[in-house]
PDB file of C-alpha atoms in Angstrom:
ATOM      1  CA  UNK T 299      10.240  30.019 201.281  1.00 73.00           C
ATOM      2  CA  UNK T 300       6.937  28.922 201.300  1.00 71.00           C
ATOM      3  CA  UNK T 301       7.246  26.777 197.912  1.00 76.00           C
ATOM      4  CA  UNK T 302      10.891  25.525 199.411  1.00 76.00           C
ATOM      5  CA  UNK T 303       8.874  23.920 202.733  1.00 73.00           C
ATOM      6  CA  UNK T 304       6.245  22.240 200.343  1.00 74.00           C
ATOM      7  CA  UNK T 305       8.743  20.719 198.227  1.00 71.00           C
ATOM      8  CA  UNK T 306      10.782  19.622 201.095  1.00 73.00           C
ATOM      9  CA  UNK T 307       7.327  18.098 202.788  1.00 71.00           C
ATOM     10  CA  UNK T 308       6.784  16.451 199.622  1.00 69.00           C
ATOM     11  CA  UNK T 309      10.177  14.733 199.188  1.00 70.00           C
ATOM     12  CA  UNK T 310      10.206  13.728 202.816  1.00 70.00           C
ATOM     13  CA  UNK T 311       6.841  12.254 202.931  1.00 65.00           C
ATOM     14  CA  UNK T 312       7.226   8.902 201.350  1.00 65.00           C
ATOM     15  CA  UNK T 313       9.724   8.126 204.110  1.00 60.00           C
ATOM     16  CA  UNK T 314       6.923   7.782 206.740  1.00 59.00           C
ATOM     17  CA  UNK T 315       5.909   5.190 204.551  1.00 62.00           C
ATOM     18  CA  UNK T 316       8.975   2.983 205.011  1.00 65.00           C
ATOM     19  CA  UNK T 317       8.914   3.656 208.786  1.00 65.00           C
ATOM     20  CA  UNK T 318       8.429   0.184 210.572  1.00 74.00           C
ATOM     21  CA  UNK T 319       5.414  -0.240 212.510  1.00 77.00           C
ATOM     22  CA  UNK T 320       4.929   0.711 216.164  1.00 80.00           C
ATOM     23  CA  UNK T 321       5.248  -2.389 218.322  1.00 85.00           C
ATOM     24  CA  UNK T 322       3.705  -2.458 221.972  1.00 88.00           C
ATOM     25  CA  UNK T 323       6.303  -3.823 224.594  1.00 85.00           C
ATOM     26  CA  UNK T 324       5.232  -6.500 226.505  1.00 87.00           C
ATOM     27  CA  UNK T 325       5.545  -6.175 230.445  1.00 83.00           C
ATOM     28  CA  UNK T 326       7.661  -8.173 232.413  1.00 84.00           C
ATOM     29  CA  UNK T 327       7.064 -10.203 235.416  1.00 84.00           C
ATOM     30  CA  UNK T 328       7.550  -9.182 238.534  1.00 85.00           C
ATOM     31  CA  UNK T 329       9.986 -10.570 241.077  1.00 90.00           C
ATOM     32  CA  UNK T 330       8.783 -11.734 244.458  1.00 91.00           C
ATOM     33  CA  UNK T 331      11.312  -8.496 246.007  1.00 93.00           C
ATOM     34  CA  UNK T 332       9.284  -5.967 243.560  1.00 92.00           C
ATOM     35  CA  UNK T 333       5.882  -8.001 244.890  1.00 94.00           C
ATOM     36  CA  UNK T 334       6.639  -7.674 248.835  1.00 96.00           C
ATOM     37  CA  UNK T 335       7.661  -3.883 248.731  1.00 95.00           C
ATOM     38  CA  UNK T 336       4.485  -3.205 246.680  1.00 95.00           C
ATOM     39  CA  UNK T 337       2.780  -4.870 249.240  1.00 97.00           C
ATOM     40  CA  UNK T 338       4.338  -3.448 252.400  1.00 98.00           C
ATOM     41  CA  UNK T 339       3.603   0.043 250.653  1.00 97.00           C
ATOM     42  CA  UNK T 340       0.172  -0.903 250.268  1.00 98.00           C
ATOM     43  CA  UNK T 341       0.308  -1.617 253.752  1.00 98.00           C
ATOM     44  CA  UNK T 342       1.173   1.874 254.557  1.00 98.00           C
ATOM     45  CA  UNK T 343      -0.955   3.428 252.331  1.00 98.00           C
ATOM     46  CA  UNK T 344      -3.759   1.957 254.409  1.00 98.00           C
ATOM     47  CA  UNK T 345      -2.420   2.395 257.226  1.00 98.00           C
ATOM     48  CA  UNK T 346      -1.899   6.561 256.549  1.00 98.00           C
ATOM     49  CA  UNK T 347      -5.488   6.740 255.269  1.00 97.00           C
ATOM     50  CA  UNK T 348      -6.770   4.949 258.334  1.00 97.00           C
ATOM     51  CA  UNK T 349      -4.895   7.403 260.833  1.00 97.00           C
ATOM     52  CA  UNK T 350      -5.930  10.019 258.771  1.00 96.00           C
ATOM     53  CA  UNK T 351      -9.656   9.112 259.262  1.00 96.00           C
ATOM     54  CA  UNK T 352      -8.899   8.362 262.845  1.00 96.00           C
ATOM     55  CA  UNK T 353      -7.832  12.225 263.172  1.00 95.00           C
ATOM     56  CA  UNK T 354     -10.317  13.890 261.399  1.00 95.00           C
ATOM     57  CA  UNK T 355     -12.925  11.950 263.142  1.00 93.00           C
ATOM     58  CA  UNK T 356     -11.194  12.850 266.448  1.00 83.00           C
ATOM     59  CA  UNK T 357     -11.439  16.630 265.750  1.00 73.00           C
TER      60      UNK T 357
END
């Protein structure tokens, strides 16, 4: 079993050669829709944190 998995290793091995190599995508833009939820979420964010402060302060 053992000398069946090294020869099998072996014979496969030369095909990682011939893989192609790994290429990064590249981000796309985002639309102006994608850039105003972000921001109204950002808006929220801020606003949760600062009414969270408000409440712990308060107790």
């Amino acid at each position: 079993m053992t000398r069946l998995f090294a020869f099998v290793t072996a014979f496969l091995l030369p095909a990682q050669v011939w893989a192609e190599a790994y290429s990064r995508p590249i981000p796309q833009a985002q639309s102006a829709t994608a850039e105003f939820w972000f921001f109204m979420g950002s808006l929220m964010m801020v606003g949760a944190l600062v009414l969270v402060a408000w409440l712990v302060h308060k107790r």
